[in-house]
Structures are given as C-alpha cells and as structure tokens.
Amino acid sequence: MTLPTDLKPSTIAAQAGGAIDSPSGGVVPPMQLSTTFVRDEDYALVNPDNIYLRDNSDIVRIAENVLARLENAEEALLFPSGMAAIAALFRTLPNGATILVQSGIYWGTTKWLRDFSARRQISLHEVDAADAGVLEQACVTHTPDLVFIETPSNPWLKSVDIVHAAKCAHAAGGVLAVDSTAATPILQKPLELGADIVMHSATKAINGHSDVLAGVLATSAPAARIWTDIKADRHDAGAVIGPFEAWLLLRGMRTLPLRMERMCRSTQTIAEYLSTHPKVAEVYYPGLETHPGHATAASQMQGGFGCLFSFLVKGGAAEALAAVGKLRLFHRATSLGGVESLVEHRHTIEPHTGIPESLIRVSVGIEDAGDLIADLTQALG
Ligand code: PLP
C-alpha cells in the first residue's frame, strides 16, 4: 500500500510505511529468510529486486523506507550495528584524509576512530564542537574532509548547532555527518538543518526494546560520491543486517513516536526533580533551561529532549556506586533508549576517559515517572 506523502511521523511509523503483505493481505509484512532467489528457464530473475540476501531483502527495504520517511531523507541504509554504520562511513575516506570529530562523545566511536585513523594515516582532530567558535576555527585550520558530531552527546548531553556545523564543514570543502542517536528521527532532523549524512545506533530508541543491534545512515543526496561509496562498501564488504533483526526493528518502530513522547516527558520531570535534590551536584540534560546547550537544543529539537541524561552525585565513586546499587527499578546495564529504564556508572566501564567518578548516566524508559522518582529518592537516601 502506498501511503500519502504528507503524513506525520506517528502515522508513518504505526503503519510501517504502508507495508502490507501481498498476496496474503497481512497487515504485518512477512520475514523472508532465504539467502538466494530463483531465476526462470530463460535465466531471468523471478523478482528483479532480489538476487542474493546480502543486499536484497524486502523486509530490510521496508524498514529502510520507514527510516528514510521519518528522517525526511531520500535514502536510508541499515547496518548490523551503529558501529558498523560509522565504520562504513569512515571507510569511504582515502588514506591520508583529515577528519574533525567532536570530543567527549560515545567512547566506542572515539576509540574506533583513533585506531582506524592511525592505521590509515588519517589526521584526526578531536575538538569541543559544542563551542561554535572552536569548531569554526578548527574547520578553517584543518580543512577536514569529514566533520563528525554527536548531538545530544553521550554521556555529556552537549548540544552542537547543526546549521552552524554544516556551514563550517562545507566552507572547508568537507562533509558533515551527525550521530543523532540520542534524539532519534522523531526529535531532530539533521538533514533538514544542512547535514549531509545522519547516523543512528538503531539499537537504542529506534528499536526501543533492547533486543536488536542495528545501525542506520541516511542522506538527502543519494547521488553524492560519499553515499554511493557507502552503498558499495555495504554490499561488497557485507556489513548487512539480517531479516529477523529488520523485522523486529520494524515492529519496534511502530511505537517510536509514542515511546519518545512518554520518555521525553518523564525524563524532563526526573531531570528537574534531581536538579533540586540535595545529594545531586549537577544534572546534564538539554531540556533544563540551566543547561549550556539548552537554547541550541531547543532550536533544533522538536517534541522533547530525549530519554538520556547524566548527573553528578555529591561525593565521589563510593557515593555514586552506593546510589546505583540501591536502585530497584533501574536496571544496572549499559545502553539506552529501551522501554525499561537503565542506569550506568560509566567511570567503571571507561576508567581512563575522563568521566567523573561521581557521574551516573540514566536512560529513562516508559515506566511511571512517579515510580522512577520514588526509586531515585530512596536510592539517593
Ligand atoms: N553512537 C552512540 C551515541 C551510541 O550511544 C552508541 C552505542 O551506545 C553507538 C553509536 C554505537 O552503536 P551500536 O552499539 O549499535 O554499535
């Protein structure tokens, strides 16, 4: 079924972009597990779209169509994880290229980029892109081929002005890619703000049920060289998502706008509560007016500020770990964006990356906000 083009995200998501199974008429599209597809007596493909599963999966295409529509992109490509999507993007660069990457972002990205850049003689410059002046100067000085930002960032929740970052990257002759994982396509649309490529770890809120690993890249310029190179790399190097994961993702996405609405509302309430709590030194959430990135986030996010926030407990590691240990509802686990709330003491996981020992990172789920606040209250003592 072809849906009208002017629908709102909740309609596109709920109806999986109009995917109806033909010929059964099922309102849920089937999952075809076959790795290969037949040809007829004249050796013509029975379905010209499908040769071999690596790049030819109906359910993957359906999920990509929903993602492209939610992001207002021309094209979206799924990958087996967020990191696989990031790797496919950076693998398009020639040896000796120059890249500018936001500092203090998801540690997995930073670590992989440092190793990758060293192997490929790539000049990597890590800068505080949330500081517009710093980003602008770095673009002038280094003339990067690719600028990579993450907004809101994980775990500091810094906001980068996407319009400004795109202008700086383009003036230097480079491309802007935005990791928009913490915002989801519902709250922020970087392509509309001038970014060339948007990336998500779909493992997080896009899937939302902590049971699928997936990544996505999307663009408004599918004819651009970087995009055709990414597509070729995915096909040739084989970093593809499986049909079952794509099927689960499509199912999860049906409720993405609904989940984000609830999660944003609860996160705002909890962040506001904690910012007045006597045992809390600082709360990092772009939805708080006191947050340095609030104005930027408010100008480029719609419908809320996401489900991720961090806070500093007064004291140090002992006080933070004691609070985390007493929580009954928040699961002590890494990741974010699922329907169940998660809490993480990131210093324990990444002791040498400058994360304060008193920092607690929280992903708010869809539970009752009052229950979550009561849990935090008893845990903080
Ligand atoms: N980008 C951000 C902001 C993340 O938080 C993560 C994972 O936590 C990733 C990328 C990597 O995604 P994945 O775990 O799906 O490979």
GROMACS .gro file of C-alpha atoms and ligand atoms in nm:
model
  397
    1MET     CA    1   0.000   0.000   0.000
    2THR     CA    2   0.141   0.341  -0.093
    3LEU     CA    3   0.082   0.590   0.184
    4PRO     CA    4   0.024   0.960   0.104
    5THR     CA    5   0.345   1.165   0.116
    6ASP     CA    6   0.235   1.428   0.368
    7LEU     CA    7   0.176   1.208   0.674
    8LYS     CA    8   0.302   1.276   1.025
    9PRO     CA    9   0.572   1.050   1.178
   10SER     CA   10   0.332   0.867   1.412
   11THR     CA   11   0.116   0.761   1.115
   12ILE     CA   12   0.415   0.651   0.906
   13ALA     CA   13   0.560   0.456   1.199
   14ALA     CA   14   0.233   0.293   1.315
   15GLN     CA   15   0.159   0.167   0.962
   16ALA     CA   16   0.521   0.063   0.892
   17GLY     CA   17   0.525   0.300   0.593
   18GLY     CA   18   0.223   0.123   0.442
   19ALA     CA   19   0.375  -0.225   0.429
   20ILE     CA   20   0.101  -0.480   0.361
   21ASP     CA   21   0.187  -0.838   0.269
   22SER     CA   22   0.095  -0.934  -0.083
   23PRO     CA   23  -0.067  -1.172  -0.167
   24SER     CA   24  -0.183  -1.276   0.184
   25GLY     CA   25  -0.309  -0.928   0.275
   26GLY     CA   26  -0.147  -0.950   0.617
   27VAL     CA   27  -0.107  -0.614   0.787
   28VAL     CA   28   0.231  -0.731   0.914
   29PRO     CA   29   0.495  -0.788   0.646
   30PRO     CA   30   0.649  -1.136   0.643
   31MET     CA   31   1.012  -1.217   0.706
   32GLN     CA   32   1.178  -1.392   0.412
   33LEU     CA   33   1.482  -1.583   0.538
   34SER     CA   34   1.604  -1.715   0.204
   35THR     CA   35   1.962  -1.617   0.125
   36THR     CA   36   1.915  -1.664  -0.250
   37PHE     CA   37   1.641  -1.611  -0.510
   38VAL     CA   38   1.550  -1.815  -0.817
   39ARG     CA   39   1.571  -1.743  -1.189
   40ASP     CA   40   1.332  -1.877  -1.455
   41GLU     CA   41   1.404  -2.103  -1.756
   42ASP     CA   42   1.542  -1.806  -1.952
   43TYR     CA   43   1.769  -1.722  -1.658
   44ALA     CA   44   1.575  -1.404  -1.579
   45LEU     CA   45   1.523  -1.325  -1.211
   46VAL     CA   46   1.172  -1.413  -1.094
   47ASN     CA   47   1.185  -1.092  -0.885
   48PRO     CA   48   1.432  -0.845  -1.039
   49ASP     CA   49   1.491  -0.681  -0.699
   50ASN     CA   50   1.619  -0.997  -0.540
   51ILE     CA   51   1.934  -1.187  -0.631
   52TYR     CA   52   2.110  -1.264  -0.304
   53LEU     CA   53   2.029  -1.171   0.053
   54ARG     CA   54   2.340  -0.962   0.115
   55ASP     CA   55   2.184  -0.653  -0.039
   56ASN     CA   56   1.839  -0.780  -0.140
   57SER     CA   57   1.591  -0.820   0.142
   58ASP     CA   58   1.233  -0.699   0.119
   59ILE     CA   59   1.197  -0.658   0.495
   60VAL     CA   60   1.521  -0.458   0.517
   61ARG     CA   61   1.396  -0.231   0.237
   62ILE     CA   62   1.064  -0.180   0.417
   63ALA     CA   63   1.243  -0.085   0.739
   64GLU     CA   64   1.477   0.148   0.547
   65ASN     CA   65   1.179   0.313   0.380
   66VAL     CA   66   1.022   0.389   0.720
   67LEU     CA   67   1.351   0.528   0.849
   68ALA     CA   68   1.400   0.746   0.540
   69ARG     CA   69   1.049   0.885   0.572
   70LEU     CA   70   1.086   0.956   0.945
   71GLU     CA   71   1.417   1.132   0.880
   72ASN     CA   72   1.290   1.318   0.570
   73ALA     CA   73   1.576   1.156   0.381
   74GLU     CA   74   1.595   1.041   0.022
   75GLU     CA   75   1.756   0.715   0.121
   76ALA     CA   76   1.842   0.518   0.436
   77LEU     CA   77   2.070   0.218   0.472
   78LEU     CA   78   2.060  -0.030   0.757
   79PHE     CA   79   2.371  -0.190   0.908
   80PRO     CA   80   2.411  -0.469   1.164
   81SER     CA   81   2.507  -0.218   1.438
   82GLY     CA   82   2.561   0.151   1.493
   83MET     CA   83   2.936   0.095   1.486
   84ALA     CA   84   2.909  -0.088   1.153
   85ALA     CA   85   2.729   0.219   1.013
   86ILE     CA   86   3.001   0.453   1.147
   87ALA     CA   87   3.275   0.226   1.008
   88ALA     CA   88   3.109   0.219   0.664
   89LEU     CA   89   3.101   0.600   0.664
   90PHE     CA   90   3.467   0.647   0.756
   91ARG     CA   91   3.589   0.366   0.530
   92THR     CA   92   3.493   0.583   0.232
   93LEU     CA   93   3.781   0.819   0.315
   94PRO     CA   94   4.111   0.781   0.132
   95ASN     CA   95   4.432   0.717   0.326
   96GLY     CA   96   4.577   1.045   0.444
   97ALA     CA   97   4.238   1.222   0.476
   98THR     CA   98   4.165   1.473   0.752
   99ILE     CA   99   3.874   1.436   0.992
  100LEU     CA  100   3.734   1.655   1.264
  101VAL     CA  101   3.548   1.469   1.536
  102GLN     CA  102   3.365   1.603   1.838
  103SER     CA  103   3.547   1.527   2.164
  104GLY     CA  104   3.373   1.361   2.460
  105ILE     CA  105   3.126   1.160   2.251
  106TYR     CA  106   3.031   0.791   2.275
  107TRP     CA  107   3.358   0.626   2.370
  108GLY     CA  108   3.320   0.337   2.124
  109THR     CA  109   3.322   0.584   1.834
  110THR     CA  110   3.624   0.774   1.964
  111LYS     CA  111   3.823   0.457   2.031
  112TRP     CA  112   3.750   0.302   1.691
  113LEU     CA  113   3.829   0.631   1.511
  114ARG     CA  114   4.163   0.667   1.690
  115ASP     CA  115   4.267   0.312   1.591
  116PHE     CA  116   4.131   0.343   1.237
  117SER     CA  117   4.295   0.683   1.178
  118ALA     CA  118   4.632   0.554   1.297
  119ARG     CA  119   4.612   0.254   1.061
  120ARG     CA  120   4.510   0.468   0.761
  121GLN     CA  121   4.738   0.772   0.812
  122ILE     CA  122   4.427   0.984   0.868
  123SER     CA  123   4.474   1.313   1.057
  124LEU     CA  124   4.221   1.300   1.337
  125HIS     CA  125   4.137   1.621   1.525
  126GLU     CA  126   3.912   1.593   1.830
  127VAL     CA  127   3.752   1.926   1.923
  128ASP     CA  128   3.475   2.051   2.150
  129ALA     CA  129   3.225   2.103   1.869
  130ALA     CA  130   2.963   2.232   2.115
  131ASP     CA  131   3.174   2.550   2.122
  132ALA     CA  132   3.080   2.715   1.790
  133GLY     CA  133   3.398   2.926   1.779
  134VAL     CA  134   3.622   2.626   1.841
  135LEU     CA  135   3.452   2.426   1.566
  136GLU     CA  136   3.469   2.712   1.319
  137GLN     CA  137   3.839   2.774   1.385
  138ALA     CA  138   3.920   2.402   1.363
  139CYS     CA  139   3.747   2.380   1.024
  140VAL     CA  140   3.946   2.678   0.895
  141THR     CA  141   4.275   2.543   1.031
  142HIS     CA  142   4.242   2.177   0.934
  143THR     CA  143   4.008   2.189   0.628
  144PRO     CA  144   3.862   1.848   0.715
  145ASP     CA  145   3.721   1.609   0.456
  146LEU     CA  146   3.465   1.493   0.710
  147VAL     CA  147   3.326   1.654   1.026
  148PHE     CA  148   3.153   1.415   1.268
  149ILE     CA  149   2.939   1.544   1.554
  150GLU     CA  150   2.709   1.376   1.806
  151THR     CA  151   2.419   1.583   1.937
  152PRO     CA  152   2.296   1.549   2.206
  153SER     CA  153   2.622   1.380   2.306
  154ASN     CA  154   2.664   1.071   2.519
  155PRO     CA  155   2.719   1.095   2.817
  156TRP     CA  156   2.763   1.475   2.850
  157LEU     CA  157   2.444   1.573   2.663
  158LYS     CA  158   2.623   1.859   2.490
  159SER     CA  159   2.438   2.029   2.203
  160VAL     CA  160   2.606   2.115   1.875
  161ASP     CA  161   2.444   2.373   1.645
  162ILE     CA  162   2.390   2.159   1.333
  163VAL     CA  163   2.322   2.453   1.098
  164HIS     CA  164   2.646   2.618   1.204
  165ALA     CA  165   2.844   2.291   1.190
  166ALA     CA  166   2.719   2.228   0.835
  167LYS     CA  167   2.826   2.578   0.727
  168CYS     CA  168   3.173   2.530   0.879
  169ALA     CA  169   3.221   2.185   0.724
  170HIS     CA  170   3.101   2.297   0.382
  171ALA     CA  171   3.311   2.616   0.384
  172ALA     CA  172   3.613   2.390   0.439
  173GLY     CA  173   3.509   2.169   0.146
  174GLY     CA  174   3.407   1.884   0.376
  175VAL     CA  175   3.101   1.680   0.458
  176LEU     CA  176   2.901   1.690   0.784
  177ALA     CA  177   2.782   1.368   0.945
  178VAL     CA  178   2.567   1.375   1.261
  179ASP     CA  179   2.522   1.094   1.513
  180SER     CA  180   2.163   1.171   1.616
  181THR     CA  181   2.111   0.857   1.825
  182ALA     CA  182   2.006   1.033   2.146
  183ALA     CA  183   1.749   1.241   1.956
  184THR     CA  184   1.600   0.976   1.723
  185PRO     CA  185   1.445   1.086   1.390
  186ILE     CA  186   1.138   1.198   1.585
  187LEU     CA  187   1.304   1.480   1.781
  188GLN     CA  188   1.571   1.605   1.541
  189LYS     CA  189   1.621   1.602   1.162
  190PRO     CA  190   1.986   1.691   1.090
  191LEU     CA  191   1.946   1.660   0.711
  192GLU     CA  192   1.692   1.944   0.715
  193LEU     CA  193   1.949   2.153   0.903
  194GLY     CA  194   2.222   2.107   0.643
  195ALA     CA  195   2.394   1.781   0.744
  196ASP     CA  196   2.498   1.553   0.458
  197ILE     CA  197   2.458   1.227   0.645
  198VAL     CA  198   2.270   1.135   0.962
  199MET     CA  199   2.362   0.828   1.163
  200HIS     CA  200   2.183   0.640   1.441
  201SER     CA  201   2.252   0.344   1.659
  202ALA     CA  202   1.909   0.190   1.593
  203THR     CA  203   1.993  -0.046   1.879
  204LYS     CA  204   1.871   0.233   2.107
  205ALA     CA  205   1.533   0.409   2.098
  206ILE     CA  206   1.457   0.342   1.731
  207ASN     CA  207   1.417  -0.026   1.815
  208GLY     CA  208   1.337   0.054   2.175
  209HIS     CA  209   1.310  -0.296   2.319
  210SER     CA  210   1.675  -0.382   2.393
  211ASP     CA  211   1.662  -0.686   2.166
  212VAL     CA  212   1.810  -0.575   1.832
  213LEU     CA  213   2.154  -0.449   1.734
  214ALA     CA  214   2.127  -0.219   1.431
  215GLY     CA  215   2.265   0.098   1.275
  216VAL     CA  216   2.141   0.339   1.011
  217LEU     CA  217   2.283   0.602   0.779
  218ALA     CA  218   2.055   0.834   0.581
  219THR     CA  219   2.105   1.112   0.327
  220SER     CA  220   1.919   1.367   0.115
  221ALA     CA  221   2.178   1.337  -0.161
  222PRO     CA  222   2.189   0.974  -0.273
  223ALA     CA  223   2.387   1.061  -0.588
  224ALA     CA  224   2.676   1.210  -0.386
  225ARG     CA  225   3.003   1.018  -0.417
  226ILE     CA  226   3.029   0.951  -0.043
  227TRP     CA  227   2.685   0.787  -0.044
  228THR     CA  228   2.745   0.568  -0.349
  229ASP     CA  229   3.075   0.462  -0.188
  230ILE     CA  230   2.894   0.375   0.137
  231LYS     CA  231   2.640   0.167  -0.057
  232ALA     CA  232   2.912  -0.014  -0.248
  233ASP     CA  233   3.103  -0.077   0.075
  234ARG     CA  234   2.798  -0.224   0.245
  235HIS     CA  235   2.732  -0.454  -0.049
  236ASP     CA  236   3.090  -0.556  -0.114
  237ALA     CA  237   3.216  -0.577   0.244
  238GLY     CA  238   2.889  -0.734   0.358
  239ALA     CA  239   2.801  -0.537   0.673
  240VAL     CA  240   2.430  -0.612   0.630
  241ILE     CA  241   2.150  -0.655   0.882
  242GLY     CA  242   1.966  -0.987   0.893
  243PRO     CA  243   1.593  -1.021   0.807
  244PHE     CA  244   1.493  -1.111   1.163
  245GLU     CA  245   1.660  -0.801   1.306
  246ALA     CA  246   1.497  -0.584   1.036
  247TRP     CA  247   1.158  -0.741   1.113
  248LEU     CA  248   1.195  -0.674   1.487
  249LEU     CA  249   1.316  -0.322   1.415
  250LEU     CA  250   1.011  -0.250   1.200
  251ARG     CA  251   0.788  -0.379   1.478
  252GLY     CA  252   0.967  -0.166   1.737
  253MET     CA  253   0.947   0.147   1.522
  254ARG     CA  254   0.567   0.134   1.507
  255THR     CA  255   0.559   0.282   1.858
  256LEU     CA  256   0.869   0.503   1.833
  257PRO     CA  257   0.683   0.841   1.831
  258LEU     CA  258   0.461   0.727   2.120
  259ARG     CA  259   0.755   0.600   2.323
  260MET     CA  260   0.955   0.917   2.265
  261GLU     CA  261   0.666   1.134   2.378
  262ARG     CA  262   0.639   0.948   2.707
  263MET     CA  263   1.013   0.912   2.761
  264CYS     CA  264   1.083   1.281   2.694
  265ARG     CA  265   0.809   1.388   2.935
  266SER     CA  266   0.933   1.157   3.212
  267THR     CA  267   1.298   1.248   3.157
  268GLN     CA  268   1.219   1.619   3.181
  269THR     CA  269   1.029   1.561   3.508
  270ILE     CA  270   1.304   1.344   3.657
  271ALA     CA  271   1.585   1.579   3.548
  272GLU     CA  272   1.400   1.875   3.702
  273TYR     CA  273   1.345   1.678   4.024
  274LEU     CA  274   1.709   1.577   4.052
  275SER     CA  275   1.833   1.929   3.980
  276THR     CA  276   1.681   2.038   4.314
  277HIS     CA  277   1.791   1.727   4.510
  278PRO     CA  278   2.035   1.800   4.796
  279LYS     CA  279   2.252   1.495   4.713
  280VAL     CA  280   2.294   1.593   4.347
  281ALA     CA  281   2.572   1.831   4.237
  282GLU     CA  282   2.480   1.871   3.870
  283VAL     CA  283   2.231   1.745   3.612
  284TYR     CA  284   2.319   1.729   3.241
  285TYR     CA  285   2.003   1.740   3.032
  286PRO     CA  286   1.940   1.977   2.739
  287GLY     CA  287   1.577   2.013   2.847
  288LEU     CA  288   1.687   2.210   3.156
  289GLU     CA  289   1.699   2.584   3.099
  290THR     CA  290   2.019   2.598   3.304
  291HIS     CA  291   2.195   2.358   3.062
  292PRO     CA  292   2.452   2.541   2.845
  293GLY     CA  293   2.319   2.367   2.533
  294HIS     CA  294   1.950   2.434   2.606
  295ALA     CA  295   1.899   2.716   2.354
  296THR     CA  296   2.073   2.524   2.076
  297ALA     CA  297   1.883   2.203   2.156
  298ALA     CA  298   1.552   2.394   2.173
  299SER     CA  299   1.618   2.546   1.830
  300GLN     CA  300   1.686   2.215   1.658
  301MET     CA  301   1.483   1.955   1.851
  302GLN     CA  302   1.105   1.925   1.846
  303GLY     CA  303   0.882   1.745   2.092
  304GLY     CA  304   1.133   1.699   2.371
  305PHE     CA  305   1.497   1.648   2.454
  306GLY     CA  306   1.529   1.270   2.464
  307CYS     CA  307   1.548   0.997   2.725
  308LEU     CA  308   1.917   1.024   2.815
  309PHE     CA  309   2.064   1.234   3.095
  310SER     CA  310   2.357   1.225   3.334
  311PHE     CA  311   2.403   1.361   3.683
  312LEU     CA  312   2.680   1.405   3.938
  313VAL     CA  313   2.621   1.275   4.287
  314LYS     CA  314   2.778   1.482   4.565
  315GLY     CA  315   3.089   1.295   4.678
  316GLY     CA  316   3.275   1.053   4.457
  317ALA     CA  317   3.279   0.696   4.331
  318ALA     CA  318   3.163   0.548   4.664
  319GLU     CA  319   2.853   0.769   4.683
  320ALA     CA  320   2.766   0.718   4.316
  321LEU     CA  321   2.807   0.341   4.331
  322ALA     CA  322   2.610   0.324   4.656
  323ALA     CA  323   2.317   0.507   4.494
  324VAL     CA  324   2.332   0.294   4.179
  325GLY     CA  325   2.348  -0.023   4.391
  326LYS     CA  326   2.030   0.069   4.582
  327LEU     CA  327   1.813   0.125   4.274
  328ARG     CA  328   1.532  -0.130   4.241
  329LEU     CA  329   1.362  -0.028   3.917
  330PHE     CA  330   1.650   0.098   3.704
  331HIS     CA  331   1.848  -0.193   3.562
  332ARG     CA  332   2.222  -0.156   3.612
  333ALA     CA  333   2.316  -0.205   3.247
  334THR     CA  334   2.477  -0.020   2.959
  335SER     CA  335   2.286   0.113   2.653
  336LEU     CA  336   1.987   0.344   2.627
  337GLY     CA  337   1.653   0.404   2.461
  338GLY     CA  338   1.471   0.087   2.570
  339VAL     CA  339   1.129   0.074   2.732
  340GLU     CA  340   1.294  -0.022   3.061
  341SER     CA  341   1.499   0.238   3.249
  342LEU     CA  342   1.874   0.178   3.271
  343VAL     CA  343   2.144   0.325   3.488
  344GLU     CA  344   2.518   0.321   3.437
  345HIS     CA  345   2.829   0.418   3.631
  346ARG     CA  346   3.036   0.497   3.323
  347HIS     CA  347   3.362   0.550   3.508
  348THR     CA  348   3.361   0.179   3.599
  349ILE     CA  349   3.331   0.087   3.230
  350GLU     CA  350   3.568   0.356   3.095
  351PRO     CA  351   3.807   0.442   3.379
  352HIS     CA  352   4.063   0.630   3.165
  353THR     CA  353   3.840   0.853   2.955
  354GLY     CA  354   3.788   1.150   3.186
  355ILE     CA  355   3.436   1.054   3.302
  356PRO     CA  356   3.396   1.173   3.663
  357GLU     CA  357   3.368   0.903   3.928
  358SER     CA  358   3.051   1.066   4.057
  359LEU     CA  359   2.872   1.060   3.720
  360ILE     CA  360   2.562   0.846   3.679
  361ARG     CA  361   2.410   0.811   3.333
  362VAL     CA  362   2.042   0.733   3.307
  363SER     CA  363   1.818   0.616   3.025
  364VAL     CA  364   1.455   0.671   3.112
  365GLY     CA  365   1.204   0.412   2.992
  366ILE     CA  366   0.827   0.418   2.970
  367GLU     CA  367   0.754   0.321   3.330
  368ASP     CA  368   0.550   0.554   3.551
  369ALA     CA  369   0.761   0.866   3.619
  370GLY     CA  370   0.641   0.876   3.982
  371ASP     CA  371   0.766   0.522   4.042
  372LEU     CA  372   1.103   0.611   3.891
  373ILE     CA  373   1.133   0.925   4.105
  374ALA     CA  374   1.045   0.726   4.418
  375ASP     CA  375   1.317   0.477   4.331
  376LEU     CA  376   1.577   0.752   4.281
  377THR     CA  377   1.468   0.917   4.607
  378GLN     CA  378   1.518   0.601   4.814
  379ALA     CA  379   1.848   0.524   4.639
  380LEU     CA  380   1.994   0.871   4.699
  381GLY     CA  381   1.885   0.850   5.064
  382PLP     N1  382   2.650   0.620   1.883
  382PLP     C1  383   2.603   0.641   2.007
  382PLP     C2  384   2.568   0.779   2.050
  382PLP     C3  385   2.589   0.532   2.096
  382PLP     O1  386   2.542   0.555   2.220
  382PLP     C4  387   2.626   0.403   2.053
  382PLP     C5  388   2.614   0.287   2.144
  382PLP     O2  389   2.598   0.301   2.263
  382PLP     C6  390   2.674   0.385   1.922
  382PLP     C7  391   2.684   0.496   1.840
  382PLP     C8  392   2.713   0.251   1.870
  382PLP     O3  393   2.600   0.177   1.838
  382PLP     P1  394   2.591   0.015   1.843
  382PLP     O4  395   2.607  -0.026   1.986
  382PLP     O5  396   2.457  -0.012   1.785
  382PLP     O6  397   2.703  -0.035   1.758
   0.00000   0.00000   0.00000
